mmCIF file of C-alpha atoms in Angstrom:
data_model
loop_
_atom_site.group_PDB
_atom_site.id
_atom_site.type_symbol
_atom_site.label_atom_id
_atom_site.label_comp_id
_atom_site.label_asym_id
_atom_site.label_seq_id
_atom_site.Cartn_x
_atom_site.Cartn_y
_atom_site.Cartn_z
ATOM 1 C CA THR Q 1 5.055 5.941 9.473
ATOM 2 C CA THR Q 2 6.058 2.289 9.379
ATOM 3 C CA GLU Q 3 9.489 1.338 10.691
ATOM 4 C CA ILE Q 4 11.165 -1.941 9.790
ATOM 5 C CA TYR Q 5 13.603 -3.449 12.261
ATOM 6 C CA THR Q 6 16.039 -6.196 11.305
ATOM 7 C CA LEU Q 7 18.046 -8.448 13.623
ATOM 8 C CA SER Q 8 21.677 -9.124 12.775
ATOM 9 C CA LEU Q 9 22.420 -12.808 13.301
ATOM 10 C CA HIS Q 10 26.149 -12.109 13.171
ATOM 11 C CA ASP Q 11 25.989 -10.854 16.778
ATOM 12 C CA ALA Q 12 25.150 -14.388 17.994
ATOM 13 C CA LEU Q 13 28.601 -15.778 17.288
ATOM 14 C CA PRO Q 14 28.625 -18.442 20.038
ATOM 15 C CA ILE Q 15 25.327 -19.807 18.705
ATOM 16 C CA SER Q 16 26.560 -19.777 15.127
ATOM 17 C CA ASN Q 17 29.679 -21.712 16.144
ATOM 18 C CA ILE Q 18 27.506 -24.339 17.833
ATOM 19 C CA VAL Q 19 25.344 -24.578 14.724
ATOM 20 C CA ARG Q 20 28.460 -24.850 12.538
ATOM 21 C CA ASP Q 21 29.829 -27.747 14.593
ATOM 22 C CA THR Q 22 26.417 -29.425 14.692
ATOM 23 C CA MET Q 23 26.084 -29.091 10.912
ATOM 24 C CA LYS Q 24 29.475 -30.737 10.302
ATOM 25 C CA LYS Q 25 28.734 -33.587 12.724
ATOM 26 C CA ALA Q 26 25.282 -34.141 11.208
ATOM 27 C CA LEU Q 27 26.683 -34.282 7.677
ATOM 28 C CA ILE Q 28 29.423 -36.740 8.722
ATOM 29 C CA ALA Q 29 26.919 -38.919 10.587
ATOM 30 C CA THR Q 30 24.516 -38.945 7.641
ATOM 31 C CA THR Q 31 27.330 -39.922 5.293
ATOM 32 C CA ALA Q 32 28.269 -42.804 7.610
ATOM 33 C CA ILE Q 33 24.670 -44.063 7.678
ATOM 34 C CA VAL Q 34 24.508 -43.995 3.888
ATOM 35 C CA ALA Q 35 27.827 -45.826 3.609
ATOM 36 C CA ALA Q 36 26.517 -48.547 5.898
ATOM 37 C CA GLY Q 37 23.468 -48.928 3.695
ATOM 38 C CA LEU Q 38 25.648 -49.370 0.625
ATOM 39 C CA ALA Q 39 27.184 -52.568 1.991
ATOM 40 C CA SER Q 40 24.269 -54.551 0.547
ATOM 41 C CA SER Q 41 23.987 -52.576 -2.673
ATOM 42 C CA ALA Q 42 25.367 -55.171 -5.091
ATOM 43 C CA SER Q 43 23.506 -54.550 -8.312
ATOM 44 C CA ALA Q 44 23.418 -55.657 -11.914
ATOM 45 C CA ALA Q 45 22.218 -52.197 -12.961
ATOM 46 C CA GLU Q 46 24.325 -50.253 -15.451
ATOM 47 C CA TRP Q 47 25.368 -46.648 -15.635
ATOM 48 C CA SER Q 48 23.626 -44.369 -18.110
ATOM 49 C CA THR Q 49 25.661 -41.448 -19.446
ATOM 50 C CA ARG Q 50 24.553 -38.502 -21.549
ATOM 51 C CA VAL Q 51 25.718 -35.060 -22.628
ATOM 52 C CA THR Q 52 23.450 -32.040 -22.376
ATOM 53 C CA GLY Q 53 24.067 -28.320 -22.433
ATOM 54 C CA TYR Q 54 22.978 -24.932 -23.661
ATOM 55 C CA TYR Q 55 24.013 -22.086 -25.914
ATOM 56 C CA PHE Q 56 23.071 -18.400 -25.896
ATOM 57 C CA LEU Q 57 23.420 -16.223 -29.011
ATOM 58 C CA GLY Q 58 22.399 -12.575 -28.963
ATOM 59 C CA LEU Q 59 22.817 -8.879 -29.622
ATOM 60 C CA GLY Q 60 22.631 -6.096 -27.062
ATOM 61 C CA VAL Q 61 22.739 -2.316 -26.833
ATOM 62 C CA SER Q 62 23.463 -0.043 -23.888
ATOM 63 C CA ASP Q 63 23.448 3.657 -23.104
ATOM 64 C CA ASN Q 64 25.828 4.446 -20.272
ATOM 65 C CA SER Q 65 29.297 5.874 -19.795
ATOM 66 C CA GLY Q 66 30.945 2.549 -18.943
ATOM 67 C CA GLN Q 67 29.808 0.407 -21.868
ATOM 68 C CA ASP Q 68 27.987 2.465 -24.466
ATOM 69 C CA GLY Q 69 27.206 0.871 -27.832
ATOM 70 C CA VAL Q 70 26.414 -2.518 -29.375
ATOM 71 C CA ALA Q 71 27.386 -5.883 -27.881
ATOM 72 C CA VAL Q 72 27.441 -9.491 -29.128
ATOM 73 C CA LEU Q 73 26.574 -12.343 -26.759
ATOM 74 C CA ARG Q 74 27.913 -15.899 -27.017
ATOM 75 C CA ASP Q 75 27.795 -18.207 -24.032
ATOM 76 C CA GLY Q 76 27.456 -21.945 -23.596
ATOM 77 C CA GLU Q 77 28.214 -25.033 -21.547
ATOM 78 C CA ALA Q 78 28.392 -28.792 -22.089
ATOM 79 C CA HIS Q 79 27.223 -31.014 -19.239
ATOM 80 C CA VAL Q 80 28.382 -34.611 -18.831
ATOM 81 C CA ARG Q 81 25.940 -36.597 -16.669
ATOM 82 C CA ALA Q 82 26.069 -40.139 -15.364
ATOM 83 C CA LYS Q 83 23.445 -42.032 -13.357
ATOM 84 C CA LEU Q 84 23.054 -45.429 -11.731
ATOM 85 C CA VAL Q 85 20.014 -46.733 -9.843
ATOM 86 C CA ALA Q 86 21.037 -49.729 -7.698
ATOM 87 C CA ASP Q 87 18.756 -52.642 -6.907
ATOM 88 C CA ASN Q 88 18.319 -51.354 -3.364
ATOM 89 C CA GLY Q 89 16.863 -48.082 -4.732
ATOM 90 C CA ILE Q 90 19.864 -45.884 -3.979
ATOM 91 C CA THR Q 91 20.708 -43.522 -6.850
ATOM 92 C CA PHE Q 92 24.258 -42.440 -7.701
ATOM 93 C CA GLN Q 93 24.866 -39.481 -9.996
ATOM 94 C CA ALA Q 94 27.825 -37.458 -11.251
ATOM 95 C CA ARG Q 95 27.826 -34.183 -13.185
ATOM 96 C CA ILE Q 96 30.600 -32.156 -14.820
ATOM 97 C CA GLU Q 97 29.929 -28.818 -16.520
ATOM 98 C CA LEU Q 98 32.418 -27.447 -19.065
ATOM 99 C CA GLU Q 99 32.492 -23.851 -20.285
ATOM 100 C CA ALA Q 100 32.250 -23.368 -24.062
ATOM 101 C CA PHE Q 101 34.815 -20.568 -23.951
ATOM 102 C CA THR Q 102 38.333 -20.202 -22.578
ATOM 103 C CA SER Q 103 38.108 -19.334 -18.901
ATOM 104 C CA GLY Q 104 40.095 -19.376 -15.685
ATOM 105 C CA ASP Q 105 37.203 -21.447 -14.376
ATOM 106 C CA GLN Q 106 37.032 -23.844 -17.317
ATOM 107 C CA ILE Q 107 35.135 -26.467 -15.343
ATOM 108 C CA ASP Q 108 32.016 -25.023 -13.741
ATOM 109 C CA GLU Q 109 29.817 -26.989 -11.320
ATOM 110 C CA ASN Q 110 31.099 -30.545 -10.829
ATOM 111 C CA TYR Q 111 29.834 -32.911 -8.166
ATOM 112 C CA GLY Q 112 28.502 -36.332 -7.264
ATOM 113 C CA THR Q 113 25.345 -37.246 -5.348
ATOM 114 C CA VAL Q 114 23.972 -40.213 -3.435
ATOM 115 C CA SER Q 115 20.221 -40.177 -2.845
ATOM 116 C CA GLY Q 116 17.528 -42.416 -1.448
ATOM 117 C CA SER Q 117 14.871 -42.494 1.261
ATOM 118 C CA PHE Q 118 17.368 -40.738 3.571
ATOM 119 C CA GLY Q 119 17.530 -37.703 1.293
ATOM 120 C CA THR Q 120 20.371 -36.493 -0.936
ATOM 121 C CA ILE Q 121 24.037 -35.994 -0.130
ATOM 122 C CA LEU Q 122 26.067 -33.933 -2.588
ATOM 123 C CA ILE Q 123 29.845 -33.551 -2.490
ATOM 124 C CA GLY Q 124 31.617 -31.294 -4.948
ATOM 125 C CA SER Q 125 31.616 -27.795 -6.361
ATOM 126 C CA ASN Q 126 28.177 -26.217 -6.469
ATOM 127 C CA ASP Q 127 26.323 -23.125 -5.262
ATOM 128 C CA ASN Q 128 25.489 -23.337 -1.582
ATOM 129 C CA ALA Q 129 22.327 -25.078 -0.382
ATOM 130 C CA VAL Q 130 20.438 -21.891 0.538
ATOM 131 C CA TYR Q 131 21.011 -20.423 -2.903
ATOM 132 C CA ASN Q 132 20.012 -23.616 -4.722
ATOM 133 C CA ASN Q 133 16.724 -23.949 -2.812
ATOM 134 C CA HIS Q 134 15.669 -20.302 -2.772
ATOM 135 C CA VAL Q 135 12.268 -19.359 -4.192
ATOM 136 C CA GLY Q 136 11.137 -15.814 -4.806
ATOM 137 C CA THR Q 137 12.834 -14.664 -8.021
ATOM 138 C CA ILE Q 138 11.447 -14.548 -11.569
ATOM 139 C CA TYR Q 139 14.100 -15.427 -14.163
ATOM 140 C CA ALA Q 140 14.403 -14.811 -17.880
ATOM 141 C CA PRO Q 141 15.996 -17.827 -19.675
ATOM 142 C CA GLY Q 142 19.509 -18.278 -18.311
ATOM 143 C CA ALA Q 143 19.147 -15.081 -16.235
ATOM 144 C CA ARG Q 144 20.805 -13.251 -19.129
ATOM 145 C CA ILE Q 145 18.591 -10.251 -18.356
ATOM 146 C CA GLY Q 146 16.847 -9.540 -15.074
ATOM 147 C CA TYR Q 147 16.078 -7.388 -12.081
ATOM 148 C CA TYR Q 148 17.713 -9.614 -9.440
ATOM 149 C CA ASP Q 149 20.267 -12.425 -9.392
ATOM 150 C CA ALA Q 150 20.998 -11.959 -13.085
ATOM 151 C CA PHE Q 151 24.010 -11.444 -15.323
ATOM 152 C CA SER Q 152 24.811 -7.734 -15.489
ATOM 153 C CA LEU Q 153 23.629 -6.222 -18.743
ATOM 154 C CA THR Q 154 24.645 -2.695 -17.723
ATOM 155 C CA THR Q 155 27.272 -1.428 -15.302
ATOM 156 C CA ALA Q 156 24.784 -0.204 -12.688
ATOM 157 C CA ALA Q 157 22.520 -3.242 -12.888
ATOM 158 C CA GLY Q 158 24.674 -5.853 -11.198
ATOM 159 C CA ALA Q 159 21.984 -7.723 -9.303
ATOM 160 C CA ALA Q 160 22.925 -10.914 -7.475
ATOM 161 C CA PHE Q 161 22.551 -12.640 -4.145
ATOM 162 C CA SER Q 162 25.037 -11.677 -1.464
ATOM 163 C CA GLY Q 163 26.827 -13.836 1.052
ATOM 164 C CA PRO Q 164 30.271 -15.452 0.935
ATOM 165 C CA ALA Q 165 31.195 -16.659 -2.523
ATOM 166 C CA VAL Q 166 27.620 -17.198 -3.684
ATOM 167 C CA GLY Q 167 27.802 -18.298 -7.298
ATOM 168 C CA ALA Q 168 31.462 -19.277 -6.880
ATOM 169 C CA ASP Q 169 30.766 -23.034 -6.697
ATOM 170 C CA ASP Q 170 32.916 -23.598 -3.646
ATOM 171 C CA LEU Q 171 33.754 -27.190 -2.801
ATOM 172 C CA GLY Q 172 31.503 -28.508 -0.055
ATOM 173 C CA ILE Q 173 29.176 -31.164 1.279
ATOM 174 C CA HIS Q 174 25.399 -30.635 1.039
ATOM 175 C CA TYR Q 175 22.430 -32.422 2.532
ATOM 176 C CA THR Q 176 18.784 -32.130 1.432
ATOM 177 C CA SER Q 177 16.094 -34.034 3.293
ATOM 178 C CA PRO Q 178 13.334 -35.988 1.574
ATOM 179 C CA SER Q 179 10.248 -33.896 0.817
ATOM 180 C CA LEU Q 180 7.510 -34.383 3.421
ATOM 181 C CA SER Q 181 4.238 -33.118 1.943
ATOM 182 C CA GLY Q 182 6.235 -30.422 0.121
ATOM 183 C CA PHE Q 183 8.426 -29.455 3.101
ATOM 184 C CA LYS Q 184 12.195 -30.014 3.197
ATOM 185 C CA VAL Q 185 15.262 -28.859 5.101
ATOM 186 C CA TYR Q 186 18.803 -28.489 3.777
ATOM 187 C CA GLY Q 187 22.271 -27.281 4.579
ATOM 188 C CA SER Q 188 25.830 -27.213 3.311
ATOM 189 C CA TYR Q 189 29.346 -26.844 4.694
ATOM 190 C CA HIS Q 190 32.170 -25.286 2.653
ATOM 191 C CA PRO Q 191 35.687 -25.464 4.125
ATOM 192 C CA SER Q 192 37.062 -22.638 1.975
ATOM 193 C CA THR Q 193 35.794 -19.620 0.054
ATOM 194 C CA SER Q 194 38.681 -19.942 -2.412
ATOM 195 C CA SER Q 195 38.204 -23.478 -3.758
ATOM 196 C CA ASP Q 196 36.817 -22.574 -7.172
ATOM 197 C CA GLY Q 197 38.172 -21.337 -10.492
ATOM 198 C CA ALA Q 198 41.948 -21.430 -10.766
ATOM 199 C CA ASN Q 199 42.056 -22.755 -7.188
ATOM 200 C CA ASP Q 200 40.216 -25.997 -8.043
ATOM 201 C CA SER Q 201 42.064 -29.013 -6.695
ATOM 202 C CA ASN Q 202 41.671 -32.789 -6.468
ATOM 203 C CA ASN Q 203 43.323 -32.755 -3.054
ATOM 204 C CA PRO Q 204 41.318 -32.610 0.190
ATOM 205 C CA VAL Q 205 40.331 -29.028 1.070
ATOM 206 C CA PHE Q 206 40.662 -28.176 4.765
ATOM 207 C CA GLU Q 207 39.189 -25.337 6.806
ATOM 208 C CA ASN Q 208 40.370 -21.946 5.601
ATOM 209 C CA ASN Q 209 37.784 -19.181 5.889
ATOM 210 C CA ASP Q 210 34.964 -21.733 5.956
ATOM 211 C CA TYR Q 211 31.197 -21.160 6.105
ATOM 212 C CA PHE Q 212 27.958 -23.089 6.447
ATOM 213 C CA THR Q 213 24.354 -22.654 5.333
ATOM 214 C CA VAL Q 214 21.026 -23.886 6.719
ATOM 215 C CA GLY Q 215 17.507 -23.453 5.393
ATOM 216 C CA ALA Q 216 14.023 -24.823 4.857
ATOM 217 C CA ALA Q 217 11.464 -24.570 2.076
ATOM 218 C CA TYR Q 218 7.902 -25.531 1.280
ATOM 219 C CA ASN Q 219 6.419 -25.957 -2.213
ATOM 220 C CA GLY Q 220 2.872 -27.150 -2.804
ATOM 221 C CA ASP Q 221 0.044 -27.182 -5.314
ATOM 222 C CA PHE Q 222 -3.596 -26.827 -4.358
ATOM 223 C CA GLY Q 223 -5.564 -27.456 -7.511
ATOM 224 C CA ASP Q 224 -4.641 -24.677 -9.921
ATOM 225 C CA PHE Q 225 -3.011 -22.638 -7.152
ATOM 226 C CA GLY Q 226 0.695 -22.994 -6.327
ATOM 227 C CA PHE Q 227 2.601 -21.678 -3.332
ATOM 228 C CA GLY Q 228 6.259 -21.708 -2.286
ATOM 229 C CA ILE Q 229 8.287 -20.222 0.555
ATOM 230 C CA SER Q 230 11.935 -20.536 1.617
ATOM 231 C CA ALA Q 231 14.173 -19.152 4.345
ATOM 232 C CA GLY Q 232 17.909 -19.531 4.735
ATOM 233 C CA TYR Q 233 20.885 -18.375 6.759
ATOM 234 C CA VAL Q 234 24.545 -18.252 5.727
ATOM 235 C CA ASP Q 235 27.271 -17.903 8.363
ATOM 236 C CA GLY Q 236 30.556 -16.830 6.830
ATOM 237 C CA ARG Q 237 32.513 -16.685 10.096
ATOM 238 C CA ASN Q 238 34.973 -13.940 9.080
ATOM 239 C CA ASN Q 239 32.972 -12.885 6.033
ATOM 240 C CA THR Q 240 29.405 -11.853 5.323
ATOM 241 C CA ASP Q 241 26.485 -13.369 7.194
ATOM 242 C CA PHE Q 242 23.104 -13.089 5.582
ATOM 243 C CA ILE Q 243 19.510 -14.147 5.926
ATOM 244 C CA THR Q 244 17.140 -14.455 2.983
ATOM 245 C CA ILE Q 245 13.417 -15.116 2.661
ATOM 246 C CA GLY Q 246 11.575 -15.828 -0.573
ATOM 247 C CA ALA Q 247 7.999 -16.623 -1.567
ATOM 248 C CA ASN Q 248 5.936 -17.104 -4.704
ATOM 249 C CA VAL Q 249 2.311 -17.751 -5.643
ATOM 250 C CA SER Q 250 0.957 -18.897 -9.007
ATOM 251 C CA ALA Q 251 -2.449 -19.401 -10.604
ATOM 252 C CA ALA Q 252 -3.918 -19.440 -14.128
ATOM 253 C CA GLY Q 253 -0.535 -18.792 -15.776
ATOM 254 C CA PHE Q 254 0.359 -15.883 -13.470
ATOM 255 C CA THR Q 255 3.270 -15.996 -10.997
ATOM 256 C CA LEU Q 256 4.144 -13.391 -8.363
ATOM 257 C CA ALA Q 257 7.430 -13.689 -6.441
ATOM 258 C CA GLY Q 258 9.189 -11.695 -3.735
ATOM 259 C CA THR Q 259 12.577 -11.792 -1.975
ATOM 260 C CA TYR Q 260 13.994 -10.096 1.096
ATOM 261 C CA GLU Q 261 17.665 -10.279 2.064
ATOM 262 C CA ASN Q 262 19.584 -8.782 4.967
ATOM 263 C CA THR Q 263 23.376 -8.805 4.813
ATOM 264 C CA ASN Q 264 25.658 -7.997 7.726
ATOM 265 C CA PRO Q 265 29.403 -8.628 7.354
ATOM 266 C CA ALA Q 266 31.264 -9.857 10.401
ATOM 267 C CA GLY Q 267 32.825 -6.863 12.121
ATOM 268 C CA GLY Q 268 30.130 -4.500 10.801
ATOM 269 C CA GLY Q 269 30.176 -2.137 7.861
ATOM 270 C CA ASN Q 270 28.692 -2.460 4.392
ATOM 271 C CA ASN Q 271 25.475 -3.945 5.699
ATOM 272 C CA PHE Q 272 22.363 -3.609 3.563
ATOM 273 C CA ASP Q 273 18.815 -4.742 2.905
ATOM 274 C CA GLU Q 274 17.446 -5.857 -0.451
ATOM 275 C CA TYR Q 275 13.855 -6.165 -1.575
ATOM 276 C CA ALA Q 276 12.853 -7.613 -4.938
ATOM 277 C CA ILE Q 277 9.481 -8.354 -6.507
ATOM 278 C CA GLY Q 278 8.769 -9.973 -9.871
ATOM 279 C CA ALA Q 279 5.810 -11.115 -11.932
ATOM 280 C CA GLN Q 280 5.298 -13.433 -14.893
ATOM 281 C CA TYR Q 281 2.504 -14.562 -17.168
ATOM 282 C CA ALA Q 282 2.789 -17.629 -19.427
ATOM 283 C CA THR Q 283 0.338 -18.700 -22.100
ATOM 284 C CA GLY Q 284 1.097 -21.126 -24.904
ATOM 285 C CA PRO Q 285 4.567 -20.396 -26.337
ATOM 286 C CA TRP Q 286 4.610 -16.874 -24.824
ATOM 287 C CA THR Q 287 6.033 -15.761 -21.468
ATOM 288 C CA ILE Q 288 6.090 -12.160 -20.231
ATOM 289 C CA GLY Q 289 8.067 -11.311 -17.093
ATOM 290 C CA GLY Q 290 9.873 -8.628 -15.180
ATOM 291 C CA GLY Q 291 10.498 -7.082 -11.792
ATOM 292 C CA PHE Q 292 12.121 -4.495 -9.575
ATOM 293 C CA LYS Q 293 14.895 -4.603 -6.939
ATOM 294 C CA ASP Q 294 15.823 -2.008 -4.334
ATOM 295 C CA GLN Q 295 18.977 -2.152 -2.218
ATOM 296 C CA SER Q 296 19.572 0.214 0.682
ATOM 297 C CA GLY Q 297 22.393 0.504 3.192
ATOM 298 C CA SER Q 298 26.072 1.328 3.311
ATOM 299 C CA ALA Q 299 27.208 -1.245 0.731
ATOM 300 C CA ALA Q 300 28.708 -0.092 -2.535
ATOM 301 C CA GLY Q 301 26.256 -0.533 -5.385
ATOM 302 C CA ALA Q 302 23.171 0.258 -3.327
ATOM 303 C CA GLY Q 303 20.414 1.392 -5.651
ATOM 304 C CA GLU Q 304 17.640 0.149 -7.902
ATOM 305 C CA VAL Q 305 17.280 -2.226 -10.853
ATOM 306 C CA ALA Q 306 14.242 -2.863 -13.048
ATOM 307 C CA ALA Q 307 13.857 -5.209 -16.018
ATOM 308 C CA GLY Q 308 11.225 -6.676 -18.300
ATOM 309 C CA TRP Q 309 11.271 -9.272 -21.085
ATOM 310 C CA VAL Q 310 9.206 -11.352 -23.498
ATOM 311 C CA THR Q 311 10.072 -14.967 -24.411
ATOM 312 C CA TYR Q 312 8.671 -17.021 -27.292
ATOM 313 C CA GLY Q 313 9.155 -20.754 -27.819
ATOM 314 C CA LEU Q 314 10.383 -21.240 -31.394
ATOM 315 C CA ALA Q 315 10.991 -25.015 -31.285
ATOM 316 C CA PRO Q 316 11.651 -27.757 -28.721
ATOM 317 C CA GLY Q 317 14.531 -26.461 -26.579
ATOM 318 C CA VAL Q 318 14.756 -23.177 -28.536
ATOM 319 C CA LEU Q 319 13.575 -19.875 -27.049
ATOM 320 C CA PHE Q 320 13.781 -16.290 -28.270
ATOM 321 C CA THR Q 321 13.909 -13.555 -25.627
ATOM 322 C CA ALA Q 322 13.956 -9.763 -25.925
ATOM 323 C CA GLY Q 323 14.122 -7.455 -22.925
ATOM 324 C CA VAL Q 324 15.348 -4.231 -21.369
ATOM 325 C CA GLU Q 325 17.144 -3.474 -18.112
ATOM 326 C CA TYR Q 326 17.514 -0.247 -16.134
ATOM 327 C CA GLY Q 327 19.996 0.242 -13.310
ATOM 328 C CA ASP Q 328 20.520 3.161 -10.953
ATOM 329 C CA ALA Q 329 23.511 2.417 -8.730
ATOM 330 C CA ALA Q 330 23.122 5.477 -6.511
ATOM 331 C CA GLY Q 331 19.345 5.368 -6.267
ATOM 332 C CA ASP Q 332 19.096 9.025 -7.251
ATOM 333 C CA GLY Q 333 19.039 8.820 -11.056
ATOM 334 C CA ALA Q 334 22.492 10.396 -11.406
ATOM 335 C CA GLY Q 335 24.317 7.190 -12.299
ATOM 336 C CA SER Q 336 21.599 5.422 -14.232
ATOM 337 C CA ASP Q 337 22.230 2.946 -17.078
ATOM 338 C CA PHE Q 338 19.849 1.522 -19.677
ATOM 339 C CA GLY Q 339 20.295 -1.469 -21.962
ATOM 340 C CA GLY Q 340 18.492 -4.025 -24.089
ATOM 341 C CA LEU Q 341 19.208 -7.589 -25.180
ATOM 342 C CA ALA Q 342 17.725 -10.011 -27.716
ATOM 343 C CA TYR Q 343 18.974 -13.605 -27.678
ATOM 344 C CA LEU Q 344 18.336 -17.218 -28.566
ATOM 345 C CA THR Q 345 18.453 -19.952 -25.926
ATOM 346 C CA MET Q 346 19.260 -23.413 -27.293
ATOM 347 C CA ARG Q 347 19.082 -26.290 -24.796
ATOM 348 C CA PHE Q 348 20.167 -29.734 -25.921
#
């Protein structure tokens, strides 16, 4: 019998507070260094601006008590992007994402970045640094169907990363180091878990239920063989702390990916472990993928999710995907849901 032991990082609160303060000081110091470097950045370069985006169109079916029947999918965003490369090599960028439907969070991710030999500093609303740099999950286009970290196709198949406000695009400051032979470190500080959606503001956001993230990743290619690994920690102070590890390997069109996540809310309770494994094969215009996720522990929604899909490239920027998703919220088959989705992805 093999026993797996996990260590809760939430118990080391004094250490996490030291790390939190160190993270904030490091981000402020890095910003000051960059600002000093900008003093000699006079440039005749001009801004380039463009609009990109995507649209999903599809039909779905499901067989479960909560949402039985046929569904129609329509989802899209327009992205306004601006970029300037100064004569001293420093790059400035801004990005604003607008939902193509009426929403309480009408403006999605929106941020600005300054990057150069010192790395990249991002300030604005975006997923936290650990989430953005994670490897270890296989995605269908747009994550519209999936086994982990995907939009929920069925009631029991909600499958997403944990942690405080992941996916909520909280306002924050991020730092990503330059890549050194494929290795990089990163982190982010978010003063509030309620600075997204209807709570967006152009005023300074001060500490109110704040959290920080730290992590590191390596991605490298060795001939036809690719390898990636990432590890990250999120300290939510009065919310959920979690640690996540991801890895993937690829060769000859095949990709295998795995993720482990341990979540332990401050104060205990509703802690759980998640394991997910996915595989993909791509050849020509065809891609076949899928995977399985298992969640165990005291958290609501513990159970299993499995999904598989096929994607075909119809034209430049146009993909057709068809797949199925199975969710078992209780892990015992009693509350299982099954659904399927076919959709077009149009990226422009």
